[in-house]
Coordinates of C-alpha atoms and ligand atoms in Angstrom, one line a residue:
M1 CA -0.1 0.0 0.1
R2 CA 1.3 3.5 -0.7
K3 CA 1.2 5.8 2.2
Y4 CA -0.3 9.1 2.3
S5 CA 3.2 10.7 1.8
F6 CA 2.7 9.6 -1.8
I7 CA -0.7 11.1 -1.8
F8 CA -0.4 14.5 -2.5
A9 CA 1.3 13.9 -5.8
A10 CA -1.4 11.5 -6.8
V11 CA -4.0 13.8 -5.9
L12 CA -2.5 16.7 -7.8
A13 CA -2.2 14.5 -10.9
L14 CA -5.7 13.5 -10.4
A15 CA -7.0 17.0 -10.0
A16 CA -5.3 18.0 -13.1
C17 CA -6.3 15.2 -15.4
R18 CA -9.8 14.1 -13.8
Q19 CA -11.0 17.5 -12.1
V20 CA -11.2 15.5 -8.9
Q21 CA -11.4 18.0 -6.0
P22 CA -7.9 18.7 -4.6
Q23 CA -9.1 18.5 -1.2
A24 CA -10.0 14.9 -1.6
F25 CA -7.4 13.9 0.9
S26 CA -7.5 16.7 3.2
V27 CA -9.1 14.7 5.7
I28 CA -8.6 15.5 9.6
P29 CA -7.7 13.4 11.3
M30 CA -5.8 11.6 8.8
P31 CA -6.8 8.1 8.5
A32 CA -4.3 5.6 9.6
E33 CA -3.7 4.0 6.0
V34 CA -4.8 5.5 2.9
S35 CA -3.8 4.6 -1.0
V36 CA -5.3 6.3 -3.8
S37 CA -5.4 5.1 -7.3
E38 CA -6.4 7.0 -10.4
G39 CA -10.1 7.6 -11.1
A40 CA -13.2 8.9 -9.3
Y41 CA -16.7 7.7 -8.6
S42 CA -19.6 10.0 -9.0
V43 CA -22.1 9.5 -6.0
A44 CA -25.0 11.8 -6.9
G45 CA -28.3 9.7 -7.1
K46 CA -26.5 6.1 -6.4
A47 CA -28.4 3.7 -4.4
F48 CA -27.4 2.8 -0.9
F49 CA -27.4 -0.8 0.6
L50 CA -27.4 -1.4 4.5
D51 CA -26.3 -4.8 5.7
P52 CA -29.6 -5.9 7.5
R53 CA -27.5 -7.0 10.4
L54 CA -26.6 -3.2 11.2
D55 CA -28.2 -1.9 14.5
N56 CA -30.8 1.0 14.2
A57 CA -28.2 3.5 15.4
S58 CA -25.8 2.6 12.8
Q59 CA -28.5 2.9 10.3
D60 CA -29.6 6.1 11.6
A61 CA -25.8 7.5 11.2
I62 CA -25.9 6.5 7.5
W63 CA -29.3 7.9 6.9
R64 CA -27.9 11.2 8.2
F65 CA -25.0 10.7 5.7
K66 CA -27.6 9.9 2.9
D67 CA -29.8 13.0 3.7
A68 CA -26.5 15.3 3.7
L69 CA -25.6 14.0 0.3
E70 CA -29.3 14.1 -0.9
A71 CA -29.7 17.8 0.1
A72 CA -26.5 18.9 -1.4
T73 CA -26.6 17.1 -4.7
G74 CA -30.3 17.7 -5.1
R75 CA -30.7 13.9 -6.1
T76 CA -32.4 11.2 -4.3
C77 CA -30.3 8.2 -3.5
P78 CA -32.7 5.1 -3.5
L79 CA -32.4 2.2 -1.5
G80 CA -31.4 -0.8 -3.6
K81 CA -28.8 -3.4 -4.6
G82 CA -26.2 -0.8 -3.7
D83 CA -23.7 1.2 -5.5
I84 CA -22.8 2.5 -1.8
Q85 CA -22.6 -0.2 0.5
F86 CA -22.5 -0.5 4.3
L87 CA -21.6 -3.9 5.2
M88 CA -21.1 -5.2 8.9
N89 CA -17.6 -6.9 9.3
P90 CA -17.7 -8.3 12.9
E91 CA -13.9 -8.7 12.9
L92 CA -13.2 -5.2 13.1
A93 CA -12.9 -3.3 16.4
P94 CA -16.0 -1.0 17.3
E95 CA -14.3 2.3 16.1
Q96 CA -12.5 0.9 13.2
Y97 CA -13.8 1.0 9.5
T98 CA -12.4 0.6 5.8
V99 CA -13.7 2.1 2.8
Q100 CA -13.1 1.2 -0.7
V101 CA -13.9 3.6 -3.6
S102 CA -13.6 2.0 -7.1
K103 CA -15.2 2.1 -10.5
D104 CA -17.7 -0.4 -8.9
G105 CA -18.9 1.9 -6.3
V106 CA -18.4 2.4 -2.4
V107 CA -17.8 -0.2 0.3
V108 CA -17.6 0.8 3.7
E109 CA -17.2 -1.9 6.5
A110 CA -17.5 -1.8 10.3
S111 CA -18.7 -3.5 13.1
A112 CA -20.5 -1.0 15.3
L113 CA -21.9 2.6 15.5
N114 CA -18.8 4.4 15.9
G115 CA -17.0 2.9 13.0
F116 CA -20.0 3.9 10.7
V117 CA -19.9 7.2 11.9
Y118 CA -16.3 7.7 11.5
A119 CA -16.3 6.3 7.9
C120 CA -19.3 8.6 6.9
E121 CA -17.5 11.5 8.3
T122 CA -14.3 10.4 6.1
L123 CA -16.6 10.1 3.1
K124 CA -17.9 13.6 3.9
Q125 CA -14.5 15.2 4.3
M126 CA -13.6 13.6 0.7
L127 CA -16.5 15.2 -1.0
P128 CA -16.8 19.0 -1.8
A129 CA -17.2 21.0 1.5
A130 CA -20.9 21.9 0.2
I131 CA -22.1 18.6 1.6
Y132 CA -22.1 20.3 5.0
G133 CA -24.2 23.0 3.9
G134 CA -27.5 21.2 4.1
K135 CA -28.7 22.7 0.8
K136 CA -28.5 22.2 -2.9
A137 CA -24.9 23.1 -4.3
K138 CA -23.1 22.9 -7.7
A139 CA -19.9 20.7 -7.1
H140 CA -18.1 17.8 -8.6
W141 CA -19.9 15.1 -6.6
V142 CA -17.2 12.6 -6.9
L143 CA -15.1 10.5 -4.7
P144 CA -11.6 9.4 -5.7
Y145 CA -10.8 5.9 -5.9
V146 CA -9.1 5.2 -2.5
S147 CA -8.5 2.0 0.0
I148 CA -8.8 3.5 3.7
Q149 CA -8.2 1.3 6.7
D150 CA -8.7 3.4 9.9
Q151 CA -8.8 3.4 13.6
P152 CA -8.0 5.6 16.4
R153 CA -4.7 5.6 18.5
F154 CA -6.5 6.3 21.8
A155 CA -9.8 5.0 22.9
Y156 CA -10.8 8.4 25.1
R157 CA -10.7 11.5 22.7
G158 CA -12.4 14.2 24.7
M159 CA -13.6 17.9 24.7
H160 CA -14.7 19.5 27.6
L161 CA -17.4 22.3 27.9
D162 CA -17.5 24.7 30.8
V163 CA -21.4 25.6 31.2
S164 CA -21.2 27.3 34.4
R165 CA -19.2 30.3 33.9
H166 CA -21.3 30.9 30.8
F167 CA -24.2 29.0 30.0
W168 CA -24.8 27.2 26.7
S169 CA -28.3 26.3 25.2
V170 CA -29.4 22.7 24.4
D171 CA -29.0 23.9 20.7
E172 CA -25.4 25.2 21.2
V173 CA -24.3 22.2 23.0
K174 CA -25.8 19.9 20.1
R175 CA -23.6 22.0 17.6
Y176 CA -20.5 21.6 19.8
L177 CA -21.5 17.7 19.3
D178 CA -21.6 18.3 15.7
V179 CA -18.2 19.9 15.3
M180 CA -16.9 17.2 17.5
T181 CA -18.6 14.5 15.4
V182 CA -16.7 15.8 12.2
Y183 CA -13.3 15.2 13.8
K184 CA -14.2 11.9 15.7
L185 CA -14.3 12.9 19.3
N186 CA -15.9 10.4 21.4
R187 CA -16.0 11.9 24.9
L188 CA -18.0 15.2 26.0
H189 CA -16.9 16.4 29.5
W190 CA -19.8 18.5 30.7
H191 CA -18.4 20.8 33.4
L192 CA -22.3 21.4 34.9
T193 CA -21.3 22.8 38.4
D194 CA -19.1 25.4 39.7
D195 CA -18.8 28.7 42.0
Q196 CA -20.5 30.8 39.3
G197 CA -23.6 28.5 38.6
W198 CA -25.1 25.2 39.1
R199 CA -26.7 24.1 35.7
A200 CA -28.1 20.5 36.4
E201 CA -31.8 20.0 37.6
I202 CA -31.8 17.9 40.5
K203 CA -35.3 17.3 41.8
A204 CA -34.5 16.7 45.4
Y205 CA -32.8 19.8 45.9
P206 CA -35.1 22.7 44.1
K207 CA -33.0 25.7 45.5
L208 CA -30.0 24.6 43.2
M209 CA -32.2 25.9 40.3
E210 CA -34.0 28.7 42.2
V211 CA -30.8 30.0 43.8
S212 CA -27.4 28.3 42.6
A213 CA -28.2 28.5 38.9
W214 CA -28.1 32.2 39.0
R215 CA -25.5 34.9 39.8
N216 CA -26.1 38.5 40.7
G217 CA -23.8 39.9 38.0
T218 CA -20.4 39.3 36.3
V219 CA -16.9 40.6 37.2
I220 CA -15.8 43.0 34.4
K221 CA -12.5 41.8 32.7
K222 CA -10.2 41.2 35.7
D223 CA -11.1 44.2 37.8
W224 CA -12.2 42.1 40.6
G225 CA -14.2 44.4 42.5
S226 CA -16.3 45.3 39.7
N227 CA -19.8 43.6 38.7
D228 CA -22.0 44.5 35.7
G229 CA -24.9 44.0 37.8
I230 CA -26.8 41.8 35.5
R231 CA -28.6 38.8 36.9
Y232 CA -26.9 35.8 34.7
G233 CA -27.9 32.2 34.8
G234 CA -29.9 29.2 33.7
F235 CA -29.9 25.5 34.2
Y236 CA -30.7 22.3 32.0
T237 CA -33.7 20.1 32.9
Q238 CA -33.4 16.6 33.1
E239 CA -35.4 16.2 30.2
E240 CA -33.0 18.4 28.2
M241 CA -29.8 16.7 29.6
K242 CA -31.2 13.4 28.4
E243 CA -31.9 15.0 24.9
V244 CA -28.1 16.0 24.9
V245 CA -27.1 12.3 25.9
A246 CA -29.2 11.0 23.3
Y247 CA -27.7 13.3 20.6
A248 CA -24.5 12.6 21.6
A249 CA -24.8 8.9 21.7
A250 CA -26.2 8.7 18.4
R251 CA -22.9 10.3 17.2
G252 CA -20.9 7.9 18.9
I253 CA -20.0 10.5 21.9
T254 CA -20.4 9.6 25.5
V255 CA -21.3 12.5 27.8
I256 CA -19.3 12.5 31.1
P257 CA -21.0 14.8 33.6
E258 CA -18.7 16.7 36.1
V259 CA -19.9 17.7 39.6
D260 CA -16.8 19.6 40.8
L261 CA -16.5 18.7 44.6
P262 CA -15.6 19.5 47.3
G263 CA -14.1 22.9 46.0
H264 CA -15.7 25.0 43.4
M265 CA -19.1 24.6 45.3
V266 CA -19.9 28.0 46.4
A267 CA -23.0 28.1 44.0
A268 CA -24.4 25.1 45.8
L269 CA -23.3 26.6 49.4
A270 CA -25.5 29.8 48.5
A271 CA -28.7 27.6 48.5
Y272 CA -27.6 25.1 51.1
P273 CA -25.2 27.0 53.4
E274 CA -25.2 24.2 55.9
L275 CA -23.1 22.2 53.6
G276 CA -20.3 24.8 54.1
C277 CA -17.7 24.7 56.9
T278 CA -19.1 28.2 58.1
G279 CA -22.6 27.8 57.5
G280 CA -22.4 31.0 55.3
P281 CA -24.2 33.1 54.3
Y282 CA -22.8 32.5 50.7
E283 CA -23.5 34.1 47.4
V284 CA -23.2 32.6 44.0
W285 CA -19.8 34.1 42.8
T286 CA -19.9 36.9 40.3
R287 CA -15.8 36.8 39.9
W288 CA -13.4 34.3 38.5
G289 CA -10.8 32.5 40.3
V290 CA -10.6 30.1 43.2
A291 CA -12.9 30.2 46.3
K292 CA -11.9 29.6 49.9
D293 CA -15.4 28.3 50.7
I294 CA -15.8 24.4 49.9
L295 CA -18.0 21.5 51.4
C296 CA -17.3 20.6 55.0
A297 CA -15.6 17.2 54.8
G298 CA -17.1 17.0 58.4
N299 CA -20.6 17.0 57.9
D300 CA -22.5 13.9 56.7
Q301 CA -25.3 15.9 55.4
V302 CA -22.7 16.7 52.4
F303 CA -22.5 13.0 51.6
T304 CA -26.3 12.6 51.6
F305 CA -26.4 15.8 49.4
L306 CA -23.8 14.4 47.0
E307 CA -25.2 10.8 46.6
D308 CA -28.8 12.3 46.0
V309 CA -27.3 14.4 43.3
F310 CA -25.4 11.5 41.7
T311 CA -28.4 9.4 42.2
E312 CA -30.4 11.6 39.8
L313 CA -27.4 12.1 37.4
M314 CA -26.9 8.3 37.1
D315 CA -30.3 8.2 35.9
I316 CA -29.6 10.6 33.1
F317 CA -26.1 9.7 32.2
P318 CA -25.0 6.3 31.4
S319 CA -21.3 7.0 31.1
E320 CA -19.0 4.5 32.5
Y321 CA -17.3 7.6 34.4
I322 CA -18.7 10.2 36.4
H323 CA -16.1 13.3 36.9
I324 CA -15.9 14.3 40.7
G325 CA -13.8 17.4 39.9
G326 CA -11.5 17.8 42.9
D327 CA -9.5 20.6 41.6
E328 CA -8.2 23.6 43.4
C329 CA -9.6 23.1 46.8
F330 CA -7.3 24.9 48.9
G331 CA -5.5 28.4 48.7
G332 CA -8.3 30.4 47.4
D333 CA -7.0 33.6 46.0
A334 CA -10.1 36.0 46.7
E335 CA -9.3 36.2 50.2
P336 CA -5.6 35.8 50.8
N337 CA -5.5 36.4 54.4
R338 CA -8.1 33.8 55.4
P339 CA -7.5 30.4 56.4
D340 CA -8.7 27.6 54.4
P341 CA -12.1 26.5 56.2
W342 CA -10.7 22.9 56.5
D343 CA -7.9 24.2 58.8
V344 CA -10.3 26.0 61.3
C345 CA -13.6 23.9 61.0
P346 CA -14.3 22.1 64.2
K347 CA -16.3 19.4 62.1
C348 CA -13.6 19.0 59.8
A349 CA -11.0 18.6 62.8
A350 CA -13.3 15.9 64.1
R351 CA -13.5 13.8 60.8
M352 CA -9.4 14.3 60.5
K353 CA -9.2 12.9 64.3
A354 CA -11.6 10.2 63.7
L355 CA -9.7 9.0 60.6
G356 CA -6.4 9.3 62.6
I357 CA -5.1 12.1 60.0
K358 CA -2.1 13.7 61.6
K359 CA -1.7 17.5 61.7
G360 CA 0.4 19.1 59.1
P361 CA 0.6 20.5 55.6
Q362 CA -0.8 17.1 54.2
A363 CA -3.7 16.7 56.4
K364 CA -6.0 18.5 53.9
H365 CA -5.0 16.1 51.3
Y366 CA -5.7 13.2 53.4
L367 CA -9.1 14.6 54.3
Q368 CA -9.7 15.4 50.4
N369 CA -8.8 11.6 49.8
Y370 CA -11.5 10.6 52.3
V371 CA -14.3 12.8 50.4
T372 CA -12.9 11.4 47.1
G373 CA -13.0 7.8 48.4
R374 CA -16.4 8.0 49.9
V375 CA -18.0 9.2 46.5
Q376 CA -16.1 6.7 45.0
A377 CA -17.4 3.9 46.8
F378 CA -21.0 5.1 46.5
L379 CA -20.3 5.5 42.6
N380 CA -18.6 2.0 42.4
A381 CA -21.3 0.5 44.0
H382 CA -23.6 1.9 41.4
G383 CA -21.4 0.4 38.7
R384 CA -19.8 3.6 37.8
K385 CA -16.1 4.8 37.8
I386 CA -14.7 8.2 38.8
I387 CA -12.3 10.4 37.1
G388 CA -10.9 13.5 38.8
W389 CA -8.6 16.4 38.3
D390 CA -4.9 15.5 39.2
E391 CA -5.3 17.1 42.8
I392 CA -7.1 13.8 43.7
L393 CA -3.9 12.0 43.5
Q394 CA -2.3 14.1 46.3
G395 CA -2.1 12.0 49.5
D396 CA -3.5 8.3 48.9
L397 CA -6.1 8.0 46.2
A398 CA -8.0 4.7 46.3
K399 CA -7.6 2.2 43.7
G400 CA -9.9 2.4 40.4
A401 CA -9.9 6.2 40.3
T402 CA -8.9 7.6 36.9
V403 CA -6.7 11.0 36.8
M404 CA -7.2 13.9 34.6
S405 CA -3.8 15.6 34.3
W406 CA -4.2 19.2 33.9
R407 CA -1.4 21.2 35.8
G408 CA 0.8 20.0 33.0
V409 CA 1.7 16.5 32.4
Q410 CA 3.2 15.4 35.6
G411 CA -0.1 14.5 37.1
G412 CA -0.7 12.0 34.3
I413 CA 2.8 10.7 34.6
E414 CA 2.8 10.1 38.2
A415 CA -0.8 8.5 38.0
A416 CA 0.4 6.2 35.4
S417 CA 3.6 5.3 37.3
R418 CA 1.4 4.6 40.5
G419 CA -1.0 2.3 38.5
F420 CA -3.9 4.8 37.8
D421 CA -5.4 5.3 34.6
A422 CA -5.0 9.0 33.3
V423 CA -6.6 11.1 30.6
M424 CA -4.0 13.7 29.5
T425 CA -5.4 17.4 29.3
P426 CA -2.2 19.3 30.3
N427 CA -2.9 23.2 30.2
G428 CA 0.4 23.8 28.1
Y429 CA -1.2 22.1 25.1
C430 CA -5.1 21.6 26.0
Y431 CA -6.3 24.7 27.3
F432 CA -8.7 26.2 24.5
D433 CA -9.4 29.4 26.7
F434 CA -5.9 30.7 26.1
Y435 CA -4.8 33.1 23.3
Q436 CA -4.0 31.6 20.2
T437 CA -2.0 34.2 18.4
Q438 CA 0.5 36.4 20.1
E439 CA -1.3 39.4 18.8
R440 CA -3.3 39.9 21.7
D441 CA -4.7 43.2 20.8
K442 CA -6.4 41.7 17.8
E443 CA -7.9 38.7 19.9
P444 CA -11.0 38.7 21.9
F445 CA -10.3 39.5 25.5
G446 CA -9.2 36.4 27.4
I447 CA -7.8 34.6 30.5
G448 CA -4.3 34.7 29.5
G449 CA -1.9 32.0 28.6
D450 CA -0.8 31.0 24.8
L451 CA -1.7 28.1 23.0
S452 CA -1.1 28.3 19.3
L453 CA -2.5 25.7 16.9
E454 CA 1.0 24.4 16.2
K455 CA 1.7 23.9 19.8
V456 CA -1.5 21.8 20.4
Y457 CA -0.5 19.9 17.2
S458 CA 3.2 19.2 18.7
Y459 CA 1.8 17.4 21.8
E460 CA 3.0 13.5 22.3
P461 CA 1.1 12.2 25.3
F462 CA 3.5 9.4 25.7
E463 CA 6.6 11.8 26.4
G464 CA 7.9 11.4 29.8
L465 CA 6.2 8.2 30.4
A466 CA 8.1 4.8 30.9
P467 CA 6.7 2.3 28.3
E468 CA 5.3 -0.2 30.8
A469 CA 3.2 3.1 31.8
E470 CA 1.9 3.8 28.4
G471 CA -1.1 1.6 28.7
H472 CA -2.5 3.6 31.4
I473 CA -2.9 6.7 29.4
L474 CA -6.5 6.3 28.0
G475 CA -6.4 9.3 25.9
V476 CA -6.3 13.1 25.6
Q477 CA -8.8 15.9 26.0
A478 CA -9.0 19.8 25.8
N479 CA -10.6 21.9 28.1
L480 CA -12.6 25.0 27.1
W481 CA -13.2 27.1 30.3
T482 CA -15.9 30.0 29.5
E483 CA -15.0 33.1 31.9
Y484 CA -14.5 35.3 29.1
I485 CA -16.3 33.4 26.4
T486 CA -19.9 34.8 26.1
T487 CA -21.3 34.1 22.7
P488 CA -21.2 30.9 20.6
E489 CA -19.1 32.8 17.8
H490 CA -16.4 33.3 20.4
L491 CA -16.6 29.6 21.6
E492 CA -16.4 28.4 18.2
Y493 CA -13.4 30.9 17.6
M494 CA -11.6 29.5 20.6
L495 CA -12.5 25.9 19.6
L496 CA -11.4 25.9 16.0
P497 CA -9.2 24.9 14.3
R498 CA -7.2 23.9 17.6
M499 CA -9.9 21.2 18.0
C500 CA -8.6 20.0 14.4
A501 CA -5.1 19.7 15.8
L502 CA -6.4 17.8 18.8
S503 CA -8.1 15.3 16.8
E504 CA -4.8 14.2 15.2
V505 CA -3.1 14.1 18.7
Q506 CA -6.0 11.9 19.7
W507 CA -6.4 9.9 16.5
C508 CA -3.2 9.5 14.5
A509 CA -0.2 7.4 15.4
A510 CA 2.8 9.5 16.3
D511 CA 4.5 9.0 13.0
K512 CA 1.8 9.7 10.9
K513 CA 1.6 13.2 12.3
D514 CA 2.7 16.1 9.9
Y515 CA 2.0 19.6 11.0
V516 CA 2.7 20.9 7.2
R517 CA 0.3 18.3 5.9
F518 CA -2.2 19.1 8.4
N519 CA -1.9 22.7 8.1
A520 CA -2.6 22.3 4.2
S521 CA -5.6 20.4 5.0
L522 CA -7.2 23.5 6.8
D523 CA -8.2 24.8 3.5
H524 CA -10.7 22.3 2.9
T525 CA -11.8 22.2 6.8
F526 CA -12.3 26.0 6.7
E527 CA -14.6 25.6 3.6
M528 CA -16.6 22.8 5.7
L529 CA -17.0 24.9 8.8
D530 CA -17.9 27.8 6.6
A531 CA -20.6 25.7 4.9
M532 CA -21.8 24.8 8.5
G533 CA -21.8 28.2 9.5
V534 CA -19.2 27.5 12.3
N535 CA -16.8 30.2 13.2
Y536 CA -13.0 29.8 13.7
S537 CA -9.5 31.5 14.0
L538 CA -7.9 32.0 10.7
D539 CA -5.0 33.8 12.2
C540 CA -3.8 31.0 14.5
R541 CA -2.9 29.1 11.3
G542 CA -0.1 31.3 9.9
L543 CA 1.0 31.3 6.3
V544 CA 2.1 27.7 6.4
G545 CA 1.9 27.3 10.1
L546 CA 5.6 27.8 11.0
D547 CA 6.4 31.0 10.0
R548 CA 4.0 33.0 12.2
Q549 CA 4.7 31.7 15.6
P550 CA 8.2 33.3 16.3
A551 CA 10.5 30.8 17.7
R552 CA 10.7 31.0 21.7
S553 CA 13.7 31.5 23.8
A554 CA 14.0 29.0 26.7
E555 CA 12.9 31.5 29.2
E556 CA 9.9 32.3 27.1
M557 CA 9.1 28.8 26.7
E558 CA 9.2 28.4 30.6
E559 CA 7.0 31.5 31.1
Y560 CA 4.6 30.0 28.4
L561 CA 4.2 26.6 30.1
S562 CA 3.8 28.2 33.5
H563 CA 1.1 30.6 32.7
K564 CA 2.1 33.3 35.1
D565 CA -0.1 35.7 33.2
W566 CA -3.2 33.9 33.8
G567 CA -4.3 36.9 36.0
W568 CA -5.3 35.9 39.3
Ligands
ACM601 C1 -8.8 23.5 36.3 O1 -8.3 23.9 35.2 N1 -9.1 24.2 37.3 C2 -9.1 21.9 36.3
ZN602 ZN1 -15.8 21.7 57.8

């Protein structure tokens, strides 16, 4: 098989003599094995054949592809003996697929929903971008003759969305999922709760919707004493969350809900102050940063609350993992002179004593282990696993937890070396709220930090790991925190095209990545996003991707990675 390094010459030749669209192999993420031959197959109005063994979800995914093709070509594709065949091949892994295009037509093979979804997405990317537009378009509706064998490098290919700092409607979340589908991501990490707003309807605790879902204003930029005075908020009903879960599942995406605990809980404390160490009163936070007040680890009511909340969420979210947060519980920045509540709370002190936790700087971490472990035991008893931010590793984390490495790569490396599974989401490579060009005056106001497209692309998740620990790295995720992101256009701008680069980190074998090839593929991806009406950053790309980002000195690189300029 010829590899894709030969493809471009082939495609250029093909484009010249056959008028095939030159974007034919600008597929992102690049499939594992691609072999092109001369010729192209016209797809408009061709009959579809679906193997009767396909399950309903796979059939629905193929119908969506057929609908898009019919809308764009203006020609009906009948069901029949099949020029475009979708066949069940039980020997393939669930996310694997093959595509053959020849003079005889198109043959797709997969064994499960995700494989069929990804085959359809690859076919769509090989067609003119107008297929993403949902309406009839004049274009050369052909697929090049090609043989593709494809499967992902990592099983966990995630994208996070913060809906607390700013709230995103169900339609906006679906659109986010649509874009994730194009680039073959399979996990949405839904950050549903934080200090600035609780977004999930919990029927047992109505004040979460009446009080915790609303804040009395929002800080203006980084002027911490300021407040725009505009009441802001919202929440998803349980029916809406189920709708999102179903929409995602139809596209092979699992939604993992996060309830961030025991820190980042001020919104919940505002409604139920008895769950905090001091008893309040508390207000839903109107500024960004890290709050001092967290759930009281010495109060059993807190665990009743958490178990009730997770019981309702488990009915909505069938995910194997439930995210329990765990980040930034101590040292809140808003009241620097105030001690951490766990250091001075009599109930927390009594709990530490009962647990035999020795006084000292590590005591709080062991107490956090107790909280994490108690929630973990509850969720495990209900057949779920926990995943949490890398702070949960501090002290003595119980077996079976999965760690999300965000403060750089070290948490993931340590987790894997201690035998825990990990998802890598290091802020130096995966925080999409950071600026994407160095011309900040031309960028929308942001939280700080720099993360260029090229830097995202350069990430190698196994770097620094012992070979025997590599199996603990489940995959990679990028995070999109929304403190300074208020509109869907801005959200999409921060997401794209960095998510395209992320998708190659998640999908492609390390030796198949090639930034110049990837960057050239963006021409076609931008046309696709234009057709979808999705916003993106053009400037982050650079002219060929390499000449726009100035080389950094070692000091600049250190500064860049430490994100000293986050702003709080
Ligand atoms: C985080 O960014 N605080 C997980
Ligand atoms: Zn306490």
